[in-house]
Amino acid sequence: KSHAEEDRKARELAEAKNQLDGLKLQARKTLDEATGASDDDKKPVEDAINAAQQALDSGSDKDALEARGRELAEMLQAFMQANAQQSSGGSDAGAADGPTGPSDDDDVVDAEFKPAS
């Protein structure tokens, strides 16, 4: 029974390492592709990538690896949102263009189409 428990823990640790390593690679790729982002914008993600690598190198336990993964995911998400806003001209760009929902255009006709037989 103890071998099964050891195997389960080893598998969970390996899965946590693989997940963190994959997230780290995704974050690195995202930073590399974000050519318009400044170094200041990239720094929090870079720091989280470095912390993730340190956790991987030190052979941290599953909980520590998962914590680094959550931290990296949060930093990456914040970076991607900020980068998307910058590339679209800021967060207020859509609001200045008028309503974005359905409009009351008079030339829109709601009808069913039946092909001619």
N, CA, C and O atoms as a GROMACS GRO file, in nm:
protein
  468
    1LYS      N    1   0.083  -0.120   0.000
    1LYS     CA    2   0.000   0.000   0.000
    1LYS      C    3   0.087   0.126   0.000
    1LYS      O    4   0.053   0.224  -0.066
    2SER      N    5   0.196   0.123   0.072
    2SER     CA    6   0.282   0.241   0.077
    2SER      C    7   0.348   0.268  -0.058
    2SER      O    8   0.375   0.382  -0.093
    3HIS      N    9   0.373   0.161  -0.135
    3HIS     CA   10   0.430   0.181  -0.269
    3HIS      C   11   0.330   0.250  -0.360
    3HIS      O   12   0.367   0.334  -0.442
    4ALA      N   13   0.204   0.214  -0.347
    4ALA     CA   14   0.101   0.279  -0.428
    4ALA      C   15   0.093   0.428  -0.393
    4ALA      O   16   0.077   0.512  -0.481
    5GLU      N   17   0.103   0.459  -0.265
    5GLU     CA   18   0.100   0.599  -0.221
    5GLU      C   19   0.222   0.675  -0.274
    5GLU      O   20   0.210   0.788  -0.320
    6GLU      N   21   0.339   0.612  -0.267
    6GLU     CA   22   0.460   0.674  -0.320
    6GLU      C   23   0.449   0.696  -0.470
    6GLU      O   24   0.489   0.801  -0.521
    7ASP      N   25   0.395   0.597  -0.540
    7ASP     CA   26   0.378   0.610  -0.685
    7ASP      C   27   0.282   0.724  -0.719
    7ASP      O   28   0.306   0.800  -0.812
    8ARG      N   29   0.174   0.736  -0.643
    8ARG     CA   30   0.076   0.842  -0.667
    8ARG      C   31   0.141   0.978  -0.645
    8ARG      O   32   0.123   1.070  -0.726
    9LYS      N   33   0.216   0.992  -0.537
    9LYS     CA   34   0.282   1.120  -0.509
    9LYS      C   35   0.386   1.153  -0.615
    9LYS      O   36   0.400   1.268  -0.657
   10ALA      N   37   0.460   1.051  -0.659
   10ALA     CA   38   0.561   1.074  -0.764
   10ALA      C   39   0.494   1.116  -0.894
   10ALA      O   40   0.543   1.205  -0.964
   11ARG      N   41   0.380   1.053  -0.926
   11ARG     CA   42   0.308   1.088  -1.048
   11ARG      C   43   0.255   1.231  -1.038
   11ARG      O   44   0.265   1.308  -1.134
   12GLU      N   45   0.198   1.268  -0.922
   12GLU     CA   46   0.146   1.403  -0.904
   12GLU      C   47   0.257   1.507  -0.914
   12GLU      O   48   0.238   1.615  -0.970
   13LEU      N   49   0.373   1.475  -0.858
   13LEU     CA   50   0.487   1.567  -0.866
   13LEU      C   51   0.532   1.583  -1.011
   13LEU      O   52   0.559   1.695  -1.056
   14ALA      N   53   0.540   1.471  -1.084
   14ALA     CA   54   0.580   1.478  -1.225
   14ALA      C   55   0.480   1.558  -1.306
   14ALA      O   56   0.518   1.637  -1.393
   15GLU      N   57   0.350   1.539  -1.279
   15GLU     CA   58   0.248   1.615  -1.351
   15GLU      C   59   0.258   1.764  -1.320
   15GLU      O   60   0.243   1.848  -1.409
   16ALA      N   61   0.283   1.798  -1.193
   16ALA     CA   62   0.297   1.939  -1.154
   16ALA      C   63   0.419   2.001  -1.223
   16ALA      O   64   0.413   2.115  -1.269
   17LYS      N   65   0.529   1.925  -1.229
   17LYS     CA   66   0.650   1.975  -1.297
   17LYS      C   67   0.622   1.997  -1.445
   17LYS      O   68   0.659   2.100  -1.501
   18ASN      N   69   0.557   1.900  -1.508
   18ASN     CA   70   0.528   1.911  -1.651
   18ASN      C   71   0.436   2.028  -1.680
   18ASN      O   72   0.455   2.102  -1.777
   19GLN      N   73   0.335   2.045  -1.596
   19GLN     CA   74   0.241   2.155  -1.616
   19GLN      C   75   0.311   2.290  -1.600
   19GLN      O   76   0.290   2.381  -1.680
   20LEU      N   77   0.395   2.302  -1.498
   20LEU     CA   78   0.467   2.428  -1.476
   20LEU      C   79   0.566   2.454  -1.589
   20LEU      O   80   0.580   2.568  -1.634
   21ASP      N   81   0.634   2.351  -1.634
   21ASP     CA   82   0.729   2.367  -1.743
   21ASP      C   83   0.658   2.410  -1.871
   21ASP      O   84   0.707   2.497  -1.943
   22GLY      N   85   0.542   2.351  -1.900
   22GLY     CA   86   0.465   2.390  -2.017
   22GLY      C   87   0.417   2.533  -2.009
   22GLY      O   88   0.421   2.607  -2.108
   23LEU      N   89   0.372   2.574  -1.891
   23LEU     CA   90   0.326   2.711  -1.872
   23LEU      C   91   0.442   2.808  -1.887
   23LEU      O   92   0.427   2.917  -1.943
   24LYS      N   93   0.558   2.768  -1.837
   24LYS     CA   94   0.678   2.852  -1.848
   24LYS      C   95   0.715   2.872  -1.995
   24LYS      O   96   0.748   2.982  -2.037
   25LEU      N   97   0.708   2.765  -2.073
   25LEU     CA   98   0.739   2.775  -2.216
   25LEU      C   99   0.637   2.863  -2.289
   25LEU      O  100   0.673   2.942  -2.376
   26GLN      N  101   0.510   2.848  -2.253
   26GLN     CA  102   0.405   2.931  -2.313
   26GLN      C  103   0.427   3.079  -2.280
   26GLN      O  104   0.412   3.165  -2.366
   27ALA      N  105   0.463   3.106  -2.155
   27ALA     CA  106   0.487   3.244  -2.113
   27ALA      C  107   0.606   3.303  -2.189
   27ALA      O  108   0.600   3.417  -2.235
   28ARG      N  109   0.712   3.226  -2.202
   28ARG     CA  110   0.831   3.272  -2.276
   28ARG      C  111   0.794   3.303  -2.421
   28ARG      O  112   0.834   3.406  -2.474
   29LYS      N  113   0.717   3.215  -2.484
   29LYS     CA  114   0.677   3.235  -2.623
   29LYS      C  115   0.590   3.361  -2.636
   29LYS      O  116   0.606   3.438  -2.730
   30THR      N  117   0.499   3.380  -2.541
   30THR     CA  118   0.412   3.498  -2.543
   30THR      C  119   0.496   3.625  -2.533
   30THR      O  120   0.471   3.722  -2.605
   31LEU      N  121   0.595   3.625  -2.444
   31LEU     CA  122   0.681   3.743  -2.430
   31LEU      C  123   0.762   3.766  -2.558
   31LEU      O  124   0.777   3.880  -2.602
   32ASP      N  125   0.813   3.659  -2.616
   32ASP     CA  126   0.893   3.673  -2.738
   32ASP      C  127   0.810   3.729  -2.853
   32ASP      O  128   0.861   3.804  -2.937
   33GLU      N  129   0.682   3.693  -2.858
   33GLU     CA  130   0.596   3.738  -2.967
   33GLU      C  131   0.540   3.878  -2.943
   33GLU      O  132   0.489   3.941  -3.036
   34ALA      N  133   0.548   3.927  -2.820
   34ALA     CA  134   0.493   4.059  -2.786
   34ALA      C  135   0.599   4.165  -2.812
   34ALA      O  136   0.657   4.222  -2.719
   35THR      N  137   0.624   4.192  -2.938
   35THR     CA  138   0.731   4.284  -2.976
   35THR      C  139   0.700   4.428  -2.938
   35THR      O  140   0.793   4.508  -2.921
   36GLY      N  141   0.573   4.464  -2.924
   36GLY     CA  142   0.538   4.601  -2.890
   36GLY      C  143   0.540   4.631  -2.742
   36GLY      O  144   0.525   4.747  -2.702
   37ALA      N  145   0.558   4.529  -2.660
   37ALA     CA  146   0.554   4.549  -2.514
   37ALA      C  147   0.690   4.598  -2.464
   37ALA      O  148   0.795   4.558  -2.515
   38SER      N  149   0.685   4.685  -2.365
   38SER     CA  150   0.810   4.737  -2.308
   38SER      C  151   0.870   4.635  -2.211
   38SER      O  152   0.802   4.542  -2.167
   39ASP      N  153   0.996   4.656  -2.178
   39ASP     CA  154   1.063   4.569  -2.081
   39ASP      C  155   0.996   4.578  -1.945
   39ASP      O  156   0.990   4.480  -1.871
   40ASP      N  157   0.947   4.698  -1.911
   40ASP     CA  158   0.878   4.715  -1.783
   40ASP      C  159   0.750   4.631  -1.778
   40ASP      O  160   0.715   4.576  -1.673
   41ASP      N  161   0.681   4.623  -1.892
   41ASP     CA  162   0.559   4.541  -1.898
   41ASP      C  163   0.592   4.393  -1.885
   41ASP      O  164   0.517   4.316  -1.825
   42LYS      N  165   0.705   4.354  -1.943
   42LYS     CA  166   0.743   4.213  -1.944
   42LYS      C  167   0.803   4.167  -1.811
   42LYS      O  168   0.802   4.048  -1.781
   43LYS      N  169   0.856   4.260  -1.732
   43LYS     CA  170   0.932   4.223  -1.612
   43LYS      C  171   0.855   4.134  -1.514
   43LYS      O  172   0.912   4.035  -1.467
   44PRO      N  173   0.729   4.164  -1.479
   44PRO     CA  174   0.659   4.075  -1.384
   44PRO      C  175   0.648   3.931  -1.435
   44PRO      O  176   0.657   3.836  -1.357
   45VAL      N  177   0.628   3.916  -1.566
   45VAL     CA  178   0.619   3.781  -1.623
   45VAL      C  179   0.757   3.716  -1.622
   45VAL      O  180   0.770   3.598  -1.590
   46GLU      N  181   0.860   3.794  -1.656
   46GLU     CA  182   0.997   3.742  -1.652
   46GLU      C  183   1.032   3.692  -1.511
   46GLU      O  184   1.089   3.585  -1.494
   47ASP      N  185   0.995   3.773  -1.410
   47ASP     CA  186   1.022   3.734  -1.272
   47ASP      C  187   0.949   3.605  -1.235
   47ASP      O  188   1.005   3.519  -1.168
   48ALA      N  189   0.824   3.593  -1.280
   48ALA     CA  190   0.747   3.473  -1.251
   48ALA      C  191   0.805   3.352  -1.324
   48ALA      O  192   0.803   3.240  -1.271
   49ILE      N  193   0.856   3.372  -1.445
   49ILE     CA  194   0.922   3.264  -1.519
   49ILE      C  195   1.046   3.218  -1.444
   49ILE      O  196   1.070   3.099  -1.428
   50ASN      N  197   1.125   3.315  -1.396
   50ASN     CA  198   1.247   3.281  -1.322
   50ASN      C  199   1.214   3.207  -1.192
   50ASN      O  200   1.283   3.112  -1.156
   51ALA      N  201   1.110   3.252  -1.123
   51ALA     CA  202   1.069   3.184  -0.999
   51ALA      C  203   1.021   3.042  -1.028
   51ALA      O  204   1.047   2.950  -0.951
   52ALA      N  205   0.952   3.026  -1.139
   52ALA     CA  206   0.906   2.892  -1.179
   52ALA      C  207   1.026   2.802  -1.208
   52ALA      O  208   1.028   2.686  -1.169
   53GLN      N  209   1.125   2.856  -1.278
   53GLN     CA  210   1.244   2.777  -1.309
   53GLN      C  211   1.318   2.738  -1.182
   53GLN      O  212   1.367   2.626  -1.171
   54GLN      N  213   1.328   2.830  -1.087
   54GLN     CA  214   1.394   2.799  -0.960
   54GLN      C  215   1.320   2.688  -0.887
   54GLN      O  216   1.382   2.598  -0.829
   55ALA      N  217   1.187   2.693  -0.889
   55ALA     CA  218   1.108   2.588  -0.824
   55ALA      C  219   1.130   2.454  -0.894
   55ALA      O  220   1.140   2.350  -0.828
   56LEU      N  221   1.139   2.456  -1.026
   56LEU     CA  222   1.165   2.332  -1.100
   56LEU      C  223   1.304   2.279  -1.070
   56LEU      O  224   1.323   2.158  -1.051
   57ASP      N  225   1.403   2.369  -1.066
   57ASP     CA  226   1.541   2.328  -1.041
   57ASP      C  227   1.562   2.273  -0.901
   57ASP      O  228   1.642   2.182  -0.880
   58SER      N  229   1.489   2.329  -0.804
   58SER     CA  230   1.510   2.288  -0.666
   58SER      C  231   1.435   2.160  -0.631
   58SER      O  232   1.450   2.107  -0.521
   59GLY      N  233   1.354   2.111  -0.724
   59GLY     CA  234   1.278   1.990  -0.695
   59GLY      C  235   1.173   2.012  -0.589
   59GLY      O  236   1.149   1.925  -0.505
   60SER      N  237   1.111   2.128  -0.591
   60SER     CA  238   1.009   2.164  -0.492
   60SER      C  239   0.897   2.061  -0.488
   60SER      O  240   0.881   1.980  -0.580
   61ASP      N  241   0.821   2.066  -0.381
   61ASP     CA  242   0.708   1.974  -0.371
   61ASP      C  243   0.594   2.020  -0.461
   61ASP      O  244   0.596   2.130  -0.516
   62LYS      N  245   0.495   1.934  -0.475
   62LYS     CA  246   0.384   1.959  -0.566
   62LYS      C  247   0.313   2.091  -0.535
   62LYS      O  248   0.281   2.167  -0.626
   63ASP      N  249   0.289   2.118  -0.407
   63ASP     CA  250   0.218   2.241  -0.370
   63ASP      C  251   0.296   2.366  -0.409
   63ASP      O  252   0.237   2.464  -0.455
   64ALA      N  253   0.427   2.364  -0.391
   64ALA     CA  254   0.509   2.479  -0.428
   64ALA      C  255   0.510   2.499  -0.579
   64ALA      O  256   0.504   2.612  -0.627
   65LEU      N  257   0.517   2.389  -0.653
   65LEU     CA  258   0.514   2.399  -0.799
   65LEU      C  259   0.380   2.454  -0.847
   65LEU      O  260   0.375   2.539  -0.937
   66GLU      N  261   0.273   2.406  -0.787
   66GLU     CA  262   0.140   2.455  -0.826
   66GLU      C  263   0.124   2.603  -0.790
   66GLU      O  264   0.061   2.678  -0.865
   67ALA      N  265   0.179   2.645  -0.677
   67ALA     CA  266   0.172   2.786  -0.638
   67ALA      C  267   0.246   2.873  -0.739
   67ALA      O  268   0.197   2.979  -0.777
   68ARG      N  269   0.364   2.829  -0.781
   68ARG     CA  270   0.440   2.904  -0.882
   68ARG      C  271   0.364   2.907  -1.014
   68ARG      O  272   0.366   3.007  -1.085
   69GLY      N  273   0.298   2.798  -1.045
   69GLY     CA  274   0.219   2.793  -1.168
   69GLY      C  275   0.104   2.892  -1.166
   69GLY      O  276   0.077   2.960  -1.265
   70ARG      N  277   0.034   2.900  -1.052
   70ARG     CA  278  -0.076   2.996  -1.040
   70ARG      C  279  -0.023   3.139  -1.052
   70ARG      O  280  -0.083   3.223  -1.118
   71GLU      N  281   0.090   3.165  -0.987
   71GLU     CA  282   0.150   3.298  -0.992
   71GLU      C  283   0.187   3.334  -1.136
   71GLU      O  284   0.160   3.445  -1.182
   72LEU      N  285   0.250   3.242  -1.205
   72LEU     CA  286   0.291   3.266  -1.343
   72LEU      C  287   0.168   3.286  -1.432
   72LEU      O  288   0.168   3.375  -1.518
   73ALA      N  289   0.066   3.205  -1.414
   73ALA     CA  290  -0.055   3.218  -1.494
   73ALA      C  291  -0.121   3.355  -1.473
   73ALA      O  292  -0.168   3.416  -1.568
   74GLU      N  293  -0.124   3.402  -1.348
   74GLU     CA  294  -0.182   3.533  -1.319
   74GLU      C  295  -0.102   3.645  -1.384
   74GLU      O  296  -0.160   3.736  -1.444
   75MET      N  297   0.030   3.638  -1.374
   75MET     CA  298   0.115   3.741  -1.434
   75MET      C  299   0.100   3.741  -1.587
   75MET      O  300   0.093   3.847  -1.650
   76LEU      N  301   0.094   3.621  -1.645
   76LEU     CA  302   0.082   3.609  -1.790
   76LEU      C  303  -0.053   3.664  -1.837
   76LEU      O  304  -0.060   3.733  -1.938
   77GLN      N  305  -0.158   3.632  -1.763
   77GLN     CA  306  -0.290   3.680  -1.801
   77GLN      C  307  -0.297   3.833  -1.793
   77GLN      O  308  -0.350   3.897  -1.883
   78ALA      N  309  -0.243   3.890  -1.686
   78ALA     CA  310  -0.242   4.036  -1.672
   78ALA      C  311  -0.162   4.100  -1.785
   78ALA      O  312  -0.202   4.203  -1.840
   79PHE      N  313  -0.048   4.040  -1.820
   79PHE     CA  314   0.034   4.092  -1.928
   79PHE      C  315  -0.042   4.087  -2.060
   79PHE      O  316  -0.041   4.184  -2.136
   80MET      N  317  -0.107   3.974  -2.088
   80MET     CA  318  -0.177   3.960  -2.216
   80MET      C  319  -0.294   4.058  -2.225
   80MET      O  320  -0.320   4.113  -2.332
   81GLN      N  321  -0.364   4.082  -2.114
   81GLN     CA  322  -0.474   4.180  -2.115
   81GLN      C  323  -0.420   4.320  -2.140
   81GLN      O  324  -0.476   4.395  -2.220
   82ALA      N  325  -0.312   4.356  -2.072
   82ALA     CA  326  -0.253   4.489  -2.090
   82ALA      C  327  -0.201   4.505  -2.232
   82ALA      O  328  -0.217   4.611  -2.293
   83ASN      N  329  -0.139   4.402  -2.285
   83ASN     CA  330  -0.084   4.406  -2.420
   83ASN      C  331  -0.196   4.416  -2.523
   83ASN      O  332  -0.181   4.486  -2.623
   84ALA      N  333  -0.307   4.348  -2.501
   84ALA     CA  334  -0.420   4.354  -2.593
   84ALA      C  335  -0.481   4.494  -2.593
   84ALA      O  336  -0.521   4.544  -2.698
   85GLN      N  337  -0.489   4.556  -2.475
   85GLN     CA  338  -0.543   4.692  -2.468
   85GLN      C  339  -0.452   4.791  -2.539
   85GLN      O  340  -0.501   4.882  -2.607
   86GLN      N  341  -0.322   4.774  -2.525
   86GLN     CA  342  -0.228   4.864  -2.592
   86GLN      C  343  -0.238   4.849  -2.743
   86GLN      O  344  -0.236   4.948  -2.816
   87SER      N  345  -0.248   4.726  -2.790
   87SER     CA  346  -0.250   4.705  -2.934
   87SER      C  347  -0.382   4.749  -2.996
   87SER      O  348  -0.387   4.775  -3.116
   88SER      N  349  -0.489   4.758  -2.916
   88SER     CA  350  -0.616   4.804  -2.970
   88SER      C  351  -0.637   4.954  -2.945
   88SER      O  352  -0.743   5.007  -2.976
   89GLY      N  353  -0.537   5.020  -2.891
   89GLY     CA  354  -0.546   5.164  -2.872
   89GLY      C  355  -0.596   5.205  -2.736
   89GLY      O  356  -0.638   5.319  -2.718
   90GLY      N  357  -0.594   5.116  -2.642
   90GLY     CA  358  -0.638   5.152  -2.507
   90GLY      C  359  -0.774   5.095  -2.475
   90GLY      O  360  -0.846   5.047  -2.562
   91SER      N  361  -0.808   5.101  -2.348
   91SER     CA  362  -0.932   5.038  -2.302
   91SER      C  363  -1.056   5.118  -2.340
   91SER      O  364  -1.166   5.063  -2.340
   92ASP      N  365  -1.042   5.246  -2.371
   92ASP     CA  366  -1.157   5.328  -2.402
   92ASP      C  367  -1.184   5.338  -2.552
   92ASP      O  368  -1.278   5.407  -2.593
   93ALA      N  369  -1.106   5.272  -2.634
   93ALA     CA  370  -1.119   5.287  -2.778
   93ALA      C  371  -1.255   5.240  -2.828
   93ALA      O  372  -1.313   5.305  -2.915
   94GLY      N  373  -1.307   5.133  -2.776
   94GLY     CA  374  -1.435   5.081  -2.820
   94GLY      C  375  -1.551   5.170  -2.779
   94GLY      O  376  -1.647   5.184  -2.854
   95ALA      N  377  -1.544   5.231  -2.663
   95ALA     CA  378  -1.654   5.313  -2.612
   95ALA      C  379  -1.672   5.440  -2.695
   95ALA      O  380  -1.784   5.489  -2.708
   96ALA      N  381  -1.566   5.493  -2.750
   96ALA     CA  382  -1.574   5.617  -2.827
   96ALA      C  383  -1.639   5.596  -2.963
   96ALA      O  384  -1.685   5.692  -3.025
   97ASP      N  385  -1.644   5.474  -3.010
   97ASP     CA  386  -1.698   5.446  -3.142
   97ASP      C  387  -1.850   5.433  -3.142
   97ASP      O  388  -1.909   5.415  -3.249
   98GLY      N  389  -1.914   5.441  -3.028
   98GLY     CA  390  -2.059   5.429  -3.022
   98GLY      C  391  -2.099   5.295  -2.966
   98GLY      O  392  -2.015   5.219  -2.917
   99PRO      N  393  -2.228   5.266  -2.972
   99PRO     CA  394  -2.277   5.141  -2.913
   99PRO      C  395  -2.220   5.019  -2.985
   99PRO      O  396  -2.200   5.020  -3.106
  100THR      N  397  -2.195   4.915  -2.907
  100THR     CA  398  -2.140   4.794  -2.967
  100THR      C  399  -2.243   4.683  -2.971
  100THR      O  400  -2.218   4.577  -3.028
  101GLY      N  401  -2.359   4.706  -2.911
  101GLY     CA  402  -2.464   4.604  -2.910
  101GLY      C  403  -2.549   4.614  -3.036
  101GLY      O  404  -2.510   4.680  -3.132
  102PRO      N  405  -2.665   4.549  -3.035
  102PRO     CA  406  -2.753   4.555  -3.153
  102PRO      C  407  -2.799   4.698  -3.177
  102PRO      O  408  -2.826   4.772  -3.082
  103SER      N  409  -2.809   4.736  -3.301
  103SER     CA  410  -2.852   4.872  -3.333
  103SER      C  411  -2.992   4.866  -3.394
  103SER      O  412  -3.039   4.760  -3.434
  104ASP      N  413  -3.055   4.981  -3.402
  104ASP     CA  414  -3.191   4.990  -3.456
  104ASP      C  415  -3.188   5.041  -3.599
  104ASP      O  416  -3.261   5.134  -3.634
  105ASP      N  417  -3.104   4.982  -3.683
  105ASP     CA  418  -3.097   5.024  -3.822
  105ASP      C  419  -3.229   4.992  -3.892
  105ASP      O  420  -3.283   4.883  -3.876
  106ASP      N  421  -3.280   5.090  -3.971
  106ASP     CA  422  -3.408   5.071  -4.038
  106ASP      C  423  -3.398   4.980  -4.158
  106ASP      O  424  -3.500   4.926  -4.202
  107ASP      N  425  -3.280   4.960  -4.214
  107ASP     CA  426  -3.269   4.880  -4.334
  107ASP      C  427  -3.246   4.731  -4.307
  107ASP      O  428  -3.220   4.655  -4.400
  108VAL      N  429  -3.254   4.689  -4.181
  108VAL     CA  430  -3.236   4.548  -4.148
  108VAL      C  431  -3.372   4.480  -4.153
  108VAL      O  432  -3.467   4.525  -4.090
  109VAL      N  433  -3.380   4.370  -4.227
  109VAL     CA  434  -3.505   4.297  -4.241
  109VAL      C  435  -3.487   4.158  -4.182
  109VAL      O  436  -3.392   4.087  -4.216
  110ASP      N  437  -3.578   4.120  -4.093
  110ASP     CA  438  -3.575   3.987  -4.034
  110ASP      C  439  -3.672   3.900  -4.112
  110ASP      O  440  -3.793   3.922  -4.105
  111ALA      N  441  -3.621   3.804  -4.185
  111ALA     CA  442  -3.708   3.721  -4.268
  111ALA      C  443  -3.650   3.581  -4.280
  111ALA      O  444  -3.533   3.557  -4.251
  112GLU      N  445  -3.737   3.488  -4.322
  112GLU     CA  446  -3.689   3.352  -4.348
  112GLU      C  447  -3.664   3.339  -4.497
  112GLU      O  448  -3.731   3.401  -4.578
  113PHE      N  449  -3.567   3.258  -4.530
  113PHE     CA  450  -3.531   3.237  -4.670
  113PHE      C  451  -3.568   3.095  -4.709
  113PHE      O  452  -3.530   2.999  -4.643
  114LYS      N  453  -3.644   3.083  -4.818
  114LYS     CA  454  -3.678   2.950  -4.870
  114LYS      C  455  -3.628   2.944  -5.013
  114LYS      O  456  -3.668   3.026  -5.096
  115PRO      N  457  -3.542   2.846  -5.042
  115PRO     CA  458  -3.490   2.836  -5.180
  115PRO      C  459  -3.602   2.802  -5.278
  115PRO      O  460  -3.696   2.729  -5.245
  116ALA      N  461  -3.591   2.855  -5.398
  116ALA     CA  462  -3.689   2.825  -5.502
  116ALA      C  463  -3.673   2.681  -5.547
  116ALA      O  464  -3.561   2.631  -5.560
  117SER      N  465  -3.787   2.613  -5.572
  117SER     CA  466  -3.777   2.472  -5.614
  117SER      C  467  -3.791   2.460  -5.763
  117SER      O  468  -3.785   2.349  -5.816
   0.00000   0.00000   0.00000
